[in-house]
Every structure is written in C-alpha cells, then in structure tokens.
Amino acid sequence: MGSELKVPTMAELFAAGQQPEVLFWVGCAGSFDDRAKKITKAFVKILNKANVSFAVLGTEESCTGDPAKRAGNEFLFQMQAVTNIEVMNAYGVKKVVTACPHCFNTLKNEYPGLGGNYEVVHHTQFLKGLLDEGRITMEGGTFKGKRITFHDPCYLGRANNVFEAPRDLIKKLDAELVEMKSCKTRGLCCGAGGSQMFKEPEKGDKDINIERTEQALGTQPEIIAAACPFCNTMMTDGVKNKEKEGSILVRDIAELIATAEDL
Amino acid sequence: MEYLPNILFAIVLIVGIGFFANNVKKLIRNIKLGKDVDVSDNKPQRWKNMTKIALGQTKMVVRPIPGILHILVYVGFIIINLEVLEIVIDGLLGTHRVFAGLGGLYNFLIASFEILAFLVILSVIIFWIRRNVIRLQRFIKPEMKGWPKNDGNMILYIELVLMCLFLSMNAADFQLQQFNTEHYTQAGSFPISQFLIPLFDGLSIETLIIIERSTWWLHIVGILFFLNYLYYSKHLHILLAFPNTYFGKLGAKGKIKNLDSVTKEVMLMMDPSADPYAAPTEDAAAPEKFGASDVKDLNWVQLLNAYTCTECGRCTSECPANLTGKKLSPRKIMMDTRDRLEEVGKNIDANKGDFIDDGKQLLGDYITNEELWACTSCNACTEACPVSIDPLSIIMDMRQFLVMEQSAAPSDLNNMMGNIENNGAPWPFNQMDRLNWKDES
C-alpha cells in the first residue's frame, strides 16, 4: 500500500530541473508520530488523486522551531528558522502547504521577519481550493448524515482566522456539522499548544484535553474532526479516557476526505 | 463676600484637576519605564480598532448582559459630561442653568440625562448584585480578594451616590422653579426626578435652597473626587481603553515577534565570514537581557496594558489552564504587572527620581514559574479582552527570560529543546528517518 504513494522530494525534482506547484511541509508530528503519519498519508493520497504537483523536503526538513519559540527559546527557534529558510529559498519555494497549524502559523507569520516569504496555506484551505476548482469531488456518502463536531485548533482558528475552510469541507461530506459550546473565536484549546505537548501539565483539577473532550461529547457526535496532529492526539486521549473509543472516532479532515473518496 | 462661592469653586476645581494632572504625569512616567516599541505603523487600522473597540464597545457585547449594562453606564458617563460642563460654568460665573437658553433642546437634554442617570443606577445595582449576591465565578477568584474586590464595589457606590445626588439636585431645583424662586431659572424637563418631589413636601424655600445647593456641591466635588480616584483604581480604563486599543496588537494573533537582539546573534553565528575569536570593542554596549524578569524589561505598551486592565476577568474565565484549575490567571498577570510597576514608581518617587534596587522583581515575587508554564499560548485571553490587552505577550517574554537567561525550563522541555537542536525534531528521532513514513504500511 505504501508503494502507491507518490512522494517526490524537492531534491529529486530539482535534479530533474522541475519545480513543484507547492511544497508540502510535513512537520515533525506528521513525519514521526504514528497517529499523525496516517494524516500525512491521507493528505498525500488526495494530492496524488488530484494530480497536484507537490514535493516534500524529506530529510532536509527540520522542526520549524515553533515549540522552542513558545517555550521561550528564541535562540533555538531562530536557528531552526534561518536554516529552514536557507533550504527553502535555495529551492525557490513559493507556496507551502502543511497539515500542522503550528508549522502553518510559524511559517506564515514568523518566518517572513527572518527572510522567508512564502504563500503558506493550511491543508484544509488547500483542500477547499481543490474542491472549488473541481480537482477533487467528494461524493460517496460514507458520512451522509453523520454527526461530526469540529474542534478548532487555536493556531489555525483564533491565531489565524481560519474557521470556515474546515467547516466547508465537513459540510461537503454531507455530514451534519454540530458545534461545541466553545467554537470558532471562542474555541477551547486542546491543551497541547505553547509547548504543552512536550511536558506534563501543571497541577490542576483536570487536564485540558478532558475538558475539551467533554465539550465535544456534549454534542453527541459520531466523529470528532480535527485539523491538527496535536489536537488529534489530545482528543483521541480524551475519548479513550472517557472510554468512548468504540463509538466515537477522532479523525483529521484529510482522513475523512480520503475515506470518503475511498483512497 | 458675594463672590465667595465662585472663588471657592475655582479653588476646588483647580485643586481637583491639578491633583489629577499630577497623577497623570506620574502615570506617563511609569509607563515610559518600559522599553520603547515602535507602534507607529498602520494608523488607519489603529484608528479603526479604537473606534470600534473602545468607542463602539463591540467586544463588550460578546457577553450581552454585562455588555448592555456597561454600554448604559458608558453612555450615561459620556452624556452627563455636558451637564458637568454646565455645572462648571455656573460654578465659576455664579449663573444658574446657563444653557437654559437652548430652550426645547435644553429640556430634551436634561430629560435624557435624567433617564440615563436612572438607567445607570439600575445597571450599577445589577452589577453590585452580580458581584456580591450572585458572586459570579470570575469575581471571586483568588486575585480578587481585598483591594480589587473593594475597588470594584467602591466604584459602584460612587456612581450610585453621584447619580442620586444629580437626581435630588434636579428635584429640589424643579420644586424651586415651581415656587418661582429668584435665581432658579425655569428650564429643564424632569421625567425621573419629579418622582422625588413628594419627599420635599412642606419644606420651606430656604430648606429647598440648602438641599439644592448642597447636592449641587456634593455632586461636583464627588465628580472631582472620582476623577482623582481613577489613578488608584481599576477604573482607569475609562481613559486608557482608548490609547490601549489604538496601540493594541495588529495582525495575526498567533504571531509572536522575533526578538531582534537574538536575530543579530543568530546572523552572526550563521555568517561564515565572522571572526569567531573577535573580542568586543571597548565601547560595545552591554549585551541586552533576553526576555523579561521585571517591569522595566517589558515594553511600554505592555505596561499601558497593565494600567488599562479593569480586572473584569473575561480573560481568566476563558483561559483553558484556569478553567481546569491551574494557577495561571491572565488577569492576575496584568494585576501583578501593575502592582509591581506602582511599587517601582513609588520607589523612584521616594528616592528623588532614581530607582534604588529593592531586591524584588516581577518574576518570582509576583508571578511564579508555575503560572508561566501553565500557558498553552492559545490566545483565548487576548480574544476575550474587551480592550485589547495582551497578557500572553508578558507570559512569553518571561518564559524567554526563564529559558535564555536562567536555563530554568521544566526538564521535559529541556529534553524537547535538546532533541530539536540535535535531531531537528522535538522527539528523539533521526532526521535521516524523516521520510520513512512514505514506505511504511
């Protein structure tokens, strides 16, 4: 199944004298985390299906530096950033798509100040674009009438005002989109941002992902849709904590579309 | 002797305003203790933000009940200033209802002030009930004990008293007009205070004049007292909300400014032609401190933020860390910053313009590491703030100090940073394995 994926690297294309339409920034979670790798693959399957000319940096990609920056290590962040920018600029990258809102935010907002100017889009925006251009169609009805609730990733929604693209995609699945108590600008964090993903939470009454999962469960969903590998992990853990993993799925929007398309 | 009240009034006015001006000077001095930051960009957008957010109160109505009540008090406050203007002119010139010449318009104005005063009283009572009877969660958090709690109530009491004085003054005046008393111009329309007139039944004209004069004086002295109370109170927001929304953060909320001092160092490290053994020149400035541990390390917009905070707690009630019982409260971050800044200001005043080290700082003595590390940087607080305060920026600056100056990050984060440094990922995986997912089933 793995062999089905066509994943050219920037280096390969460069050697062949080609320039892809868009660089797919996979991100650390998308590259290494077992759960997030499934999202990466689902997205690539869609790109392949839609004949999108893209490439990845592969081994030349490095952490954007987002977790270092949010932890306060501006040095490490900037070292990462200038190195990545050097690589991307050498390949003449113009447009970047990523499935991680943290990479998205950093590449889009913080890299320009250090010499990295690209058009950066989140994969939900990119998929919405493919849909609008008719390059993918979403028929099949796997999700027809299913109750799906969408968890807004802070770094996609509140931080960058991307609220509608993921929702439009869910609606296109013929699913019933149900909103949580806190959504859009007032969405509740999954608990992983600001480097919290990599440390134990501070002492409190409960973990943030449990609070958010409770809000999600309040909508009686069949599926909790996410658009961030960190959120995905946090919500999956939350659903497990509530012993609902048998009845409620946590899926990235790319995975939902790949499933609908039977890819 | 005839001019005694006028002279007395002028003195009261000058002392009241003079004292206030002195405090404003101190306020500006304290805010300027912060580092300089360039906020001269994008003026049209800034004016738009100020008009929408401060003048238009757009973010207040996100929560409709307090939002609408707040708008009533706000409009009442703005409009009633016309009345204050009349009082000041009357006080200085010894006239009475100097604007009465406006005729029908005057009657309309007085009537609208009265209705607004009534609505303000109503709102203030509901606000008091929310704070003291219903005890809404966000008003009883740990940082709201003592002065912050009393300050909140005090403002409500003062507003209530001022409005009651205004209405009693009008009622006595109206009654005196009915009796064709000399000096009491027949003008104004009194839709609310007319209901107070039965209280004055059977009082002599002399008594009525005493009531009218004393409420008039108490009203204006009360206003001057309130003006001077502002500096010591969270109520400073009625003035600072305007500059604060003007200077507030523009652009994507997720963007955290890249530290220029670090960029300089990083560029030097990446420059192959830089001499790694170069000694700093004699006149080189001392290396800049990274991040913030005290108020002087913050920039002046952050300090302005602290003075603008009205402790409403909308930030804290949306903060995911606070919602789940962690110590972090974005409101407390702002209150601590203001408290420490005030302390530094007093230190400077006491030492004739110089700050003498008091062995304290914002970090540790006011804000603990535990609070700082609980933040998910989700921006819920900045979104919730009705006046564009950015507590997250202070948290981030202090984290920078903890990590870059003190190497005091939690050990898990040190591991994460070590991994990024060595492997280009926050987890201990080899960068060369980055594309392995492609061939895994």
XYZ file of C-alpha atoms in Angstrom:
704
model
C 0.000 0.000 0.000
C 2.900 2.285 0.844
C 4.233 1.919 -2.659
C 1.081 3.561 -4.010
C 2.115 6.897 -2.597
C 3.961 9.213 -4.927
C 6.048 11.498 -2.725
C 8.721 13.339 -4.693
C 11.327 15.296 -2.787
C 12.428 18.800 -3.643
C 15.945 17.432 -4.228
C 14.711 14.888 -6.788
C 12.656 17.423 -8.686
C 15.457 19.952 -8.549
C 17.857 17.402 -10.040
C 15.344 16.813 -12.828
C 15.056 20.541 -13.406
C 11.468 20.705 -12.156
C 9.700 22.965 -9.731
C 6.564 21.745 -7.968
C 3.480 23.901 -7.565
C 3.614 23.578 -3.819
C 5.918 22.371 -1.051
C 4.189 20.016 1.376
C 5.668 20.800 4.795
C 5.118 17.537 6.646
C 6.237 18.679 10.093
C 7.735 16.595 12.907
C 4.475 15.061 14.084
C 3.465 14.231 10.524
C 6.862 12.592 9.943
C 7.396 10.682 13.157
C 4.213 10.317 15.190
C 2.413 7.087 14.326
C -1.018 8.633 14.544
C -0.050 11.773 12.634
C 1.644 9.764 9.883
C -1.801 8.487 8.925
C -2.909 12.084 8.392
C 0.162 12.757 6.264
C -0.574 9.729 4.118
C -4.243 10.557 3.751
C -3.321 14.031 2.567
C -0.750 12.679 0.093
C -3.336 10.255 -1.291
C -5.625 13.174 -2.012
C -2.796 15.148 -3.586
C -1.949 12.156 -5.769
C -5.586 11.656 -6.742
C -5.935 15.305 -7.696
C -2.656 15.240 -9.619
C -1.231 18.073 -7.585
C 2.362 18.840 -8.396
C 3.989 18.867 -4.979
C 7.162 17.814 -3.213
C 8.418 17.358 0.319
C 11.788 18.319 1.746
C 12.195 14.867 3.289
C 15.419 14.597 5.235
C 16.134 18.254 4.507
C 13.148 19.356 6.551
C 13.716 20.268 10.187
C 11.460 21.389 13.014
C 10.109 24.877 12.307
C 11.133 25.832 15.833
C 7.576 26.512 16.995
C 7.766 24.506 20.244
C 11.117 26.113 21.073
C 9.736 29.594 20.467
C 6.613 29.030 22.581
C 8.782 27.577 25.335
C 10.799 30.801 25.323
C 13.893 29.593 23.492
C 14.040 32.289 20.856
C 17.628 31.344 20.017
C 16.809 27.797 19.072
C 13.747 28.965 17.182
C 15.674 31.422 15.079
C 18.483 28.933 14.401
C 15.872 26.475 13.122
C 14.113 29.154 11.142
C 17.142 30.552 9.318
C 18.313 27.029 8.449
C 14.923 26.056 7.074
C 14.624 29.344 5.229
C 18.013 28.805 3.629
C 16.893 25.408 2.340
C 13.534 26.655 1.076
C 14.972 29.731 -0.552
C 17.629 27.627 -2.276
C 14.815 25.603 -3.885
C 12.930 28.759 -4.809
C 9.875 27.741 -2.789
C 6.868 29.995 -3.414
C 3.958 28.172 -1.855
C 3.822 25.900 1.197
C 1.011 23.676 2.436
C 1.075 21.972 5.812
C -1.275 19.844 7.874
C 0.058 21.234 11.149
C -1.361 24.558 12.354
C 1.737 25.200 14.444
C 4.033 24.874 11.421
C 1.460 26.890 9.465
C 1.446 29.760 11.947
C 5.211 29.914 12.294
C 5.944 29.651 8.565
C 3.255 32.170 7.733
C 3.774 34.771 10.453
C 7.218 34.416 11.941
C 9.419 33.323 9.023
C 8.900 36.491 6.917
C 10.742 38.578 9.512
C 13.763 36.312 9.068
C 13.800 36.305 5.274
C 11.338 33.501 4.499
C 8.486 34.847 2.407
C 6.096 32.214 1.122
C 2.428 31.839 0.491
C 1.525 29.489 3.321
C -1.764 27.601 3.445
C -3.172 25.045 5.800
C -4.185 21.734 4.283
C -7.857 22.430 4.945
C -7.571 25.644 2.907
C -5.694 23.801 0.197
C -8.278 21.016 0.056
C -11.053 23.580 -0.076
C -9.238 25.127 -3.052
C -9.001 21.756 -4.814
C -12.693 21.224 -4.206
C -13.648 24.653 -5.529
C -11.541 24.101 -8.630
C -13.205 20.728 -9.171
C -9.903 18.870 -8.813
C -11.407 16.681 -6.137
C -15.037 15.771 -5.812
C -16.492 14.463 -2.624
C -19.209 12.022 -3.383
C -19.768 8.645 -1.933
C -21.916 9.374 1.026
C -19.833 7.423 3.572
C -20.532 10.247 6.007
C -24.037 11.127 4.909
C -25.971 12.417 7.900
C -23.234 11.525 10.389
C -22.914 13.891 13.334
C -19.477 15.462 13.142
C -18.210 18.098 15.525
C -15.171 20.175 14.636
C -12.528 21.118 17.161
C -10.941 24.441 16.182
C -7.153 24.301 16.569
C -6.121 27.556 18.306
C -3.265 28.155 15.927
C -5.475 27.745 12.876
C -8.636 29.435 14.136
C -8.134 32.167 16.693
C -4.496 32.722 15.772
C -5.036 32.983 12.013
C -8.776 33.362 11.472
C -9.221 30.154 9.501
C -12.632 28.979 10.627
C -14.630 28.260 7.506
C -12.409 26.103 5.278
C -12.535 23.038 7.554
C -16.257 23.530 8.177
C -16.994 23.842 4.449
C -15.211 20.546 3.857
C -17.190 18.783 6.577
C -20.436 20.079 5.133
C -19.385 18.839 1.691
C -19.153 15.353 3.166
C -22.923 15.533 3.522
C -22.361 15.246 7.233
C -24.255 17.055 9.935
C -21.857 19.586 11.474
C -22.656 20.147 15.146
C -20.889 22.940 17.017
C -19.494 22.666 20.517
C -20.279 25.113 23.308
C -16.965 26.872 22.662
C -16.201 27.173 18.983
C -14.594 29.436 16.410
C -13.074 32.550 18.071
C -14.041 31.173 21.470
C -12.816 27.652 20.807
C -11.210 25.876 23.748
C -7.608 24.767 23.456
C -6.893 21.016 23.342
C -4.146 21.599 25.903
C -1.149 20.878 23.667
C -0.191 24.309 22.358
C 2.568 26.528 23.660
C 4.879 23.518 24.060
C 2.499 21.821 26.484
C 2.580 18.797 24.142
C 6.068 18.040 25.380
C 5.627 18.348 29.126
C 3.347 17.296 31.922
C 0.580 19.766 32.636
C 0.774 21.906 35.776
C -1.223 20.784 38.785
C -4.954 21.431 38.494
C -8.387 19.855 38.779
C -8.268 18.121 35.434
C -6.406 18.082 32.163
C -7.441 20.499 29.446
C -7.998 17.784 26.849
C -10.539 16.130 29.160
C -12.455 19.388 29.492
C -12.449 19.827 25.731
C -13.435 16.203 25.117
C -16.372 16.670 27.477
C -17.491 19.641 25.404
C -17.140 17.554 22.247
C -19.080 14.636 23.747
C -21.779 17.118 24.711
C -22.714 17.370 21.042
C -23.269 13.598 20.831
C -21.014 13.239 17.830
C -20.133 10.126 15.889
C -16.921 11.744 14.755
C -14.735 14.456 16.258
C -12.988 16.174 13.389
C -9.594 17.740 13.983
C -7.246 19.677 11.763
C -4.049 19.489 13.789
C -1.924 16.478 14.718
C -1.563 17.691 18.321
C -5.304 18.265 18.736
C -5.866 14.862 17.223
C -3.693 13.192 19.854
C -5.237 15.181 22.705
C -8.796 14.458 21.621
C -8.021 10.780 20.983
C -6.608 10.517 24.504
C -9.645 12.318 25.858
C -12.058 9.949 24.130
C -10.086 6.975 25.454
C -10.198 8.461 28.935
C -13.980 8.585 28.658
C -13.973 5.006 27.289
C -15.781 6.080 24.168
C -13.199 4.968 21.626
C -15.538 2.203 20.480
C -18.253 4.586 19.394
C -16.571 7.894 18.624
C -13.854 8.406 16.052
C -11.305 11.199 16.093
C -10.229 11.966 12.550
C -8.354 14.643 10.702
C -10.314 16.288 7.917
C -7.826 14.931 5.376
C -8.556 11.429 6.648
C -12.297 11.988 6.360
C -11.931 13.103 2.747
C -9.571 10.258 1.875
C -12.098 7.823 3.350
C -14.992 9.442 1.502
C -13.002 9.175 -1.696
C -12.198 5.562 -0.873
C -8.471 6.217 -1.246
C -18.452 88.178 50.009
C -20.759 87.931 47.048
C -18.092 86.155 45.026
C -17.045 83.766 47.781
C -18.776 80.710 46.315
C -17.257 81.412 42.896
C -13.775 81.745 44.358
C -14.267 78.660 46.488
C -15.463 76.778 43.453
C -12.484 77.866 41.379
C -10.132 76.702 44.139
C -11.838 73.321 44.443
C -11.710 72.906 40.666
C -8.054 73.877 40.384
C -7.001 71.628 43.273
C -9.049 68.708 41.915
C -7.769 68.983 38.383
C -4.246 69.844 39.481
C -4.001 66.755 41.653
C -5.293 64.662 38.780
C -2.818 66.196 36.324
C -0.015 65.374 38.728
C -1.093 61.751 38.860
C -1.341 61.622 35.066
C 2.239 62.830 34.896
C 3.261 60.015 37.238
C 1.252 57.556 35.169
C 3.010 58.562 31.972
C 6.398 58.471 33.699
C 5.718 54.928 34.927
C 4.532 53.692 31.551
C 7.658 55.135 29.971
C 9.800 52.979 32.267
C 9.043 50.257 29.722
C 11.213 49.610 26.710
C 10.489 51.527 23.584
C 8.477 49.788 20.905
C 7.514 51.098 17.511
C 3.740 51.225 17.149
C 3.606 53.997 14.584
C 2.621 51.660 11.756
C -0.765 51.151 10.140
C -2.502 54.215 11.547
C -5.825 53.792 9.691
C -6.240 50.286 11.133
C -5.355 51.560 14.617
C -7.916 54.344 14.480
C -10.461 51.844 13.247
C -9.717 49.493 16.144
C -10.026 52.279 18.673
C -13.294 53.498 17.209
C -14.774 50.030 17.046
C -13.495 48.533 20.277
C -13.238 51.450 22.727
C -15.776 53.898 21.376
C -18.105 51.318 19.822
C -17.797 48.782 22.679
C -18.011 45.932 20.164
C -16.212 43.432 22.360
C -18.284 44.224 25.430
C -21.435 42.769 23.901
C -19.832 39.374 23.328
C -21.391 38.802 26.735
C -24.731 40.527 26.219
C -25.926 41.134 29.803
C -22.864 42.876 31.228
C -22.240 44.296 27.748
C -25.529 46.159 27.507
C -25.406 47.282 31.150
C -21.886 48.549 30.585
C -22.975 50.484 27.499
C -25.694 52.187 29.562
C -23.210 53.291 32.207
C -20.740 54.327 29.488
C -23.254 56.391 27.517
C -24.528 57.889 30.762
C -20.987 58.863 31.669
C -20.250 60.466 28.283
C -23.546 62.358 28.014
C -23.574 63.590 31.569
C -20.331 65.416 30.907
C -22.421 68.083 29.159
C -24.197 68.585 32.462
C -20.850 68.739 34.224
C -19.784 71.441 31.801
C -22.841 73.477 32.744
C -22.136 72.956 36.420
C -18.570 74.154 35.995
C -19.641 77.290 34.115
C -22.382 78.003 36.638
C -19.927 77.481 39.458
C -17.349 79.838 38.043
C -19.746 82.557 36.872
C -22.386 82.268 39.554
C -25.061 81.704 36.922
C -27.750 79.070 37.135
C -28.530 76.627 34.335
C -26.516 78.719 31.942
C -27.514 76.588 28.954
C -31.218 77.155 29.616
C -31.329 79.466 26.623
C -31.301 76.417 24.406
C -35.000 76.123 25.133
C -36.606 72.923 23.857
C -33.229 71.350 23.217
C -32.245 72.062 26.813
C -35.365 70.400 28.125
C -34.634 67.403 25.935
C -31.025 67.221 27.156
C -31.931 67.411 30.834
C -34.636 64.795 30.320
C -32.186 62.452 28.608
C -29.591 62.944 31.372
C -32.221 62.028 33.915
C -33.291 58.911 32.068
C -29.651 57.880 31.636
C -28.942 58.578 35.298
C -31.821 56.295 36.179
C -30.531 53.583 33.841
C -27.054 53.960 35.329
C -28.488 53.464 38.829
C -30.297 50.377 37.606
C -27.170 48.974 35.926
C -24.986 49.715 38.912
C -27.403 47.852 41.192
C -27.395 44.834 38.874
C -23.596 44.975 38.715
C -23.454 45.045 42.505
C -25.773 42.051 42.734
C -23.629 40.132 40.233
C -20.526 40.813 42.301
C -21.882 40.398 45.808
C -25.020 38.294 45.732
C -24.751 36.010 42.706
C -20.968 36.049 43.178
C -20.093 35.235 39.579
C -17.096 32.925 39.351
C -14.789 35.440 37.756
C -15.327 37.987 40.533
C -14.334 35.684 43.360
C -11.075 34.231 42.049
C -8.118 34.328 44.474
C -6.635 37.502 42.931
C -9.918 39.352 43.602
C -9.569 39.458 47.376
C -9.001 42.658 49.352
C -8.440 45.862 47.438
C -9.534 44.591 43.988
C -12.867 43.487 45.467
C -13.369 46.688 47.433
C -12.290 48.815 44.499
C -14.907 47.170 42.286
C -17.653 47.862 44.817
C -16.381 51.331 45.652
C -16.768 52.406 42.019
C -20.339 51.183 42.047
C -21.088 53.045 45.282
C -19.583 56.286 43.986
C -21.548 56.062 40.754
C -24.722 55.361 42.668
C -24.181 58.298 45.010
C -23.318 60.662 42.163
C -26.438 59.742 40.235
C -28.637 60.068 43.327
C -27.141 63.477 44.070
C -27.778 64.559 40.496
C -31.412 63.496 40.644
C -32.026 65.055 44.094
C -30.416 68.260 42.892
C -32.772 68.365 39.924
C -35.774 67.533 42.098
C -35.033 70.379 44.528
C -34.363 72.697 41.630
C -37.619 71.740 39.932
C -39.506 72.403 43.130
C -37.843 75.797 43.498
C -38.788 76.605 39.914
C -42.402 75.778 40.734
C -42.276 78.365 43.531
C -40.843 80.982 41.137
C -37.856 81.339 43.406
C -35.452 84.064 42.401
C -32.275 82.885 40.607
C -33.857 79.496 39.779
C -34.392 79.711 36.032
C -37.444 77.900 34.775
C -35.865 75.352 32.480
C -35.391 71.662 32.025
C -37.645 68.668 31.947
C -37.514 66.215 34.828
C -39.027 62.852 33.896
C -37.283 60.983 36.716
C -36.618 63.465 39.497
C -40.241 64.641 39.525
C -40.983 61.450 41.409
C -38.701 62.592 44.229
C -40.658 65.800 44.784
C -43.105 64.267 47.289
C -40.052 63.850 49.565
C -39.780 67.618 49.739
C -43.420 68.207 50.685
C -43.870 71.021 53.154
C -40.238 72.142 53.087
C -39.590 75.845 53.106
C -37.897 77.572 50.202
C -34.824 78.141 52.370
C -34.544 74.445 53.134
C -35.039 73.608 49.477
C -32.263 76.007 48.518
C -29.993 74.367 51.080
C -30.823 70.946 49.628
C -30.302 72.154 46.062
C -27.006 73.881 46.890
C -25.586 71.049 48.942
C -26.471 68.371 46.371
C -25.022 70.613 43.670
C -21.774 70.997 45.608
C -21.578 67.372 46.647
C -22.197 66.323 43.060
C -19.348 68.346 41.600
C -16.973 67.629 44.484
C -17.886 63.948 44.109
C -17.025 64.088 40.434
C -13.651 65.658 41.205
C -13.048 63.036 43.875
C -13.927 60.286 41.397
C -11.559 61.814 38.839
C -8.767 61.546 41.367
C -9.793 58.102 42.488
C -9.180 56.834 38.940
C -5.424 56.719 39.251
C -5.604 54.345 42.202
C -8.324 52.214 40.740
C -9.095 49.725 38.009
C -11.444 52.416 36.793
C -8.508 53.984 34.962
C -9.758 52.005 31.988
C -12.306 54.699 31.179
C -9.397 56.821 29.994
C -6.799 54.268 28.960
C -9.079 51.998 26.943
C -8.702 54.486 24.108
C -4.919 54.585 23.746
C -4.766 50.907 24.646
C -6.997 49.788 21.801
C -5.132 52.157 19.480
C -1.748 50.657 20.360
C -3.073 47.099 20.617
C -1.620 44.206 18.657
C -2.349 44.161 14.934
C -2.198 41.237 12.554
C -2.406 37.534 13.300
C -2.825 36.708 16.980
C -0.525 33.723 16.560
C 2.425 35.834 15.528
C 4.986 36.325 18.248
C 7.533 38.953 17.378
C 11.027 37.709 16.613
C 13.474 39.101 19.137
C 15.822 41.447 17.258
C 18.674 41.045 19.719
C 18.585 37.292 19.075
C 18.421 37.770 15.297
C 21.646 39.761 15.496
C 23.383 36.946 17.355
C 21.988 34.233 15.120
C 23.002 36.048 11.940
C 26.486 36.464 13.348
C 26.651 32.752 14.133
C 25.499 31.872 10.625
C 27.863 34.287 8.924
C 30.851 32.306 7.613
C 32.988 35.438 7.387
C 32.502 36.436 11.022
C 35.583 36.105 13.212
C 34.693 33.673 15.983
C 37.502 34.968 18.213
C 36.733 38.648 17.818
C 36.782 40.426 21.154
C 34.061 43.003 21.761
C 35.222 46.551 21.146
C 35.794 48.746 24.176
C 32.761 50.901 23.620
C 30.442 47.981 22.868
C 27.144 48.195 24.760
C 26.498 45.575 27.395
C 24.682 42.593 25.891
C 20.917 43.019 26.075
C 18.987 40.960 28.587
C 16.843 38.330 26.882
C 13.206 38.291 27.894
C 11.675 39.937 30.937
C 12.041 39.448 34.682
C 10.832 42.855 35.835
C 8.586 45.626 34.593
C 11.407 47.632 33.030
C 12.135 44.706 30.682
C 8.620 44.885 29.317
C 7.735 47.409 26.647
C 5.591 50.445 27.357
C 2.558 49.029 25.540
C 2.601 46.069 27.930
C 2.782 48.496 30.868
C -0.055 50.541 29.395
C -1.969 47.245 29.165
C -1.439 46.722 32.886
C -2.842 50.141 33.800
C -5.764 49.642 31.414
C -6.855 46.309 32.878
C -10.176 46.684 34.635
C -9.988 43.266 36.251
C -13.196 42.094 34.610
C -11.758 38.595 34.389
C -13.115 37.731 30.979
C -9.603 36.561 30.072
C -9.330 34.312 33.078
C -12.777 32.830 32.617
C -11.811 31.753 29.060
C -8.301 30.576 29.920
C -8.103 26.782 29.457
C -5.462 26.480 32.166
C -7.561 28.419 34.668
C -10.736 26.557 33.675
C -9.067 23.297 34.631
C -7.842 24.513 37.992
C -4.278 25.524 37.210
C -2.687 28.510 38.927
C -2.458 30.668 35.805
C -4.841 33.598 35.596
C -4.149 36.077 32.783
C -5.914 38.760 34.826
C -3.511 38.176 37.696
C -0.569 38.552 35.316
C -1.865 42.028 34.419
C -2.663 42.960 38.035
C 0.778 41.807 39.191
C 2.435 43.838 36.468
C 0.557 46.960 37.533
C 1.236 46.369 41.237
C 4.942 45.927 40.628
C 5.048 48.953 38.325
C 3.367 51.048 41.020
C 5.905 49.790 43.529
C 8.773 50.735 41.235
C 7.156 54.152 40.664
C 6.863 54.776 44.404
C 10.458 53.713 44.863
C 11.520 56.292 42.264
C 9.415 58.997 43.947
C 10.878 58.178 47.337
C 14.435 58.295 46.015
C 14.168 61.593 44.180
C 13.930 60.238 40.672
C 16.209 57.218 40.921
C 15.243 53.610 41.337
C 17.104 52.016 44.224
C 17.208 48.242 43.996
C 14.621 46.819 46.375
C 15.656 43.224 45.912
C 12.351 42.391 44.302
C 11.180 41.784 40.791
C 8.035 40.854 38.888
C 9.220 37.293 38.303
C 9.207 35.242 41.465
C 7.968 37.937 43.832
C 4.708 38.433 41.955
C 4.424 35.879 39.171
C 5.570 32.318 39.727
C 7.169 29.987 37.204
C 4.287 27.586 37.681
C 1.827 30.157 36.353
C 4.017 30.914 33.360
C 4.491 27.294 32.369
C 0.781 26.525 32.505
C 0.024 28.743 29.490
C -0.901 26.995 26.243
C -0.471 30.233 24.260
C -3.949 29.651 22.841
C -4.873 33.360 22.768
C -8.225 32.829 24.495
C -7.302 35.655 26.890
C -6.404 38.157 24.191
C -9.568 37.305 22.274
C -11.694 37.745 25.391
C -10.252 41.091 26.471
C -12.692 43.895 25.656
C -9.868 46.455 25.485
C -7.104 44.678 23.518
C -4.845 43.708 26.409
C -2.248 41.047 25.600
C -1.344 39.041 28.726
C 0.194 36.352 26.511
C 2.991 38.682 25.403
C 4.073 39.168 29.016
C 3.954 35.428 29.676
C 6.078 34.776 26.591
C 8.645 37.444 27.483
C 9.010 35.974 30.950
C 9.391 32.476 29.563
C 12.172 33.833 27.382
C 13.930 35.106 30.474
C 13.489 31.783 32.263
C 14.887 29.797 29.345
C 17.526 32.045 27.823
C 18.868 33.760 30.939
C 18.263 31.185 33.628
C 18.009 27.842 31.788
C 15.077 27.222 34.086
C 12.697 25.363 31.780
C 10.920 22.245 33.055
C 13.125 19.234 32.319
C 10.692 17.799 29.770
C 11.032 20.984 27.778
C 14.797 20.861 28.037
C 14.660 17.383 26.537
C 12.401 18.638 23.773
C 14.757 21.517 23.017
C 17.765 19.219 23.087
C 16.039 16.999 20.549
C 15.294 19.902 18.237
C 18.875 21.042 18.488
C 20.319 17.621 17.769
C 17.744 15.927 15.563
C 15.625 18.711 14.138
C 12.519 17.334 15.827
C 11.091 17.614 19.334
C 11.244 13.841 19.673
C 14.400 11.743 19.707
C 14.233 10.571 16.101
C 16.918 10.764 13.497
C 16.463 13.470 10.888
C 17.505 10.920 8.258
C 14.334 8.933 9.063
C 12.053 11.835 8.278
C 10.667 10.332 5.107
C 10.291 6.772 6.372
C 6.507 7.179 6.655
C 6.307 7.055 2.874
C 7.244 3.390 2.738
C 5.563 2.204 5.922
C 2.261 0.481 5.553
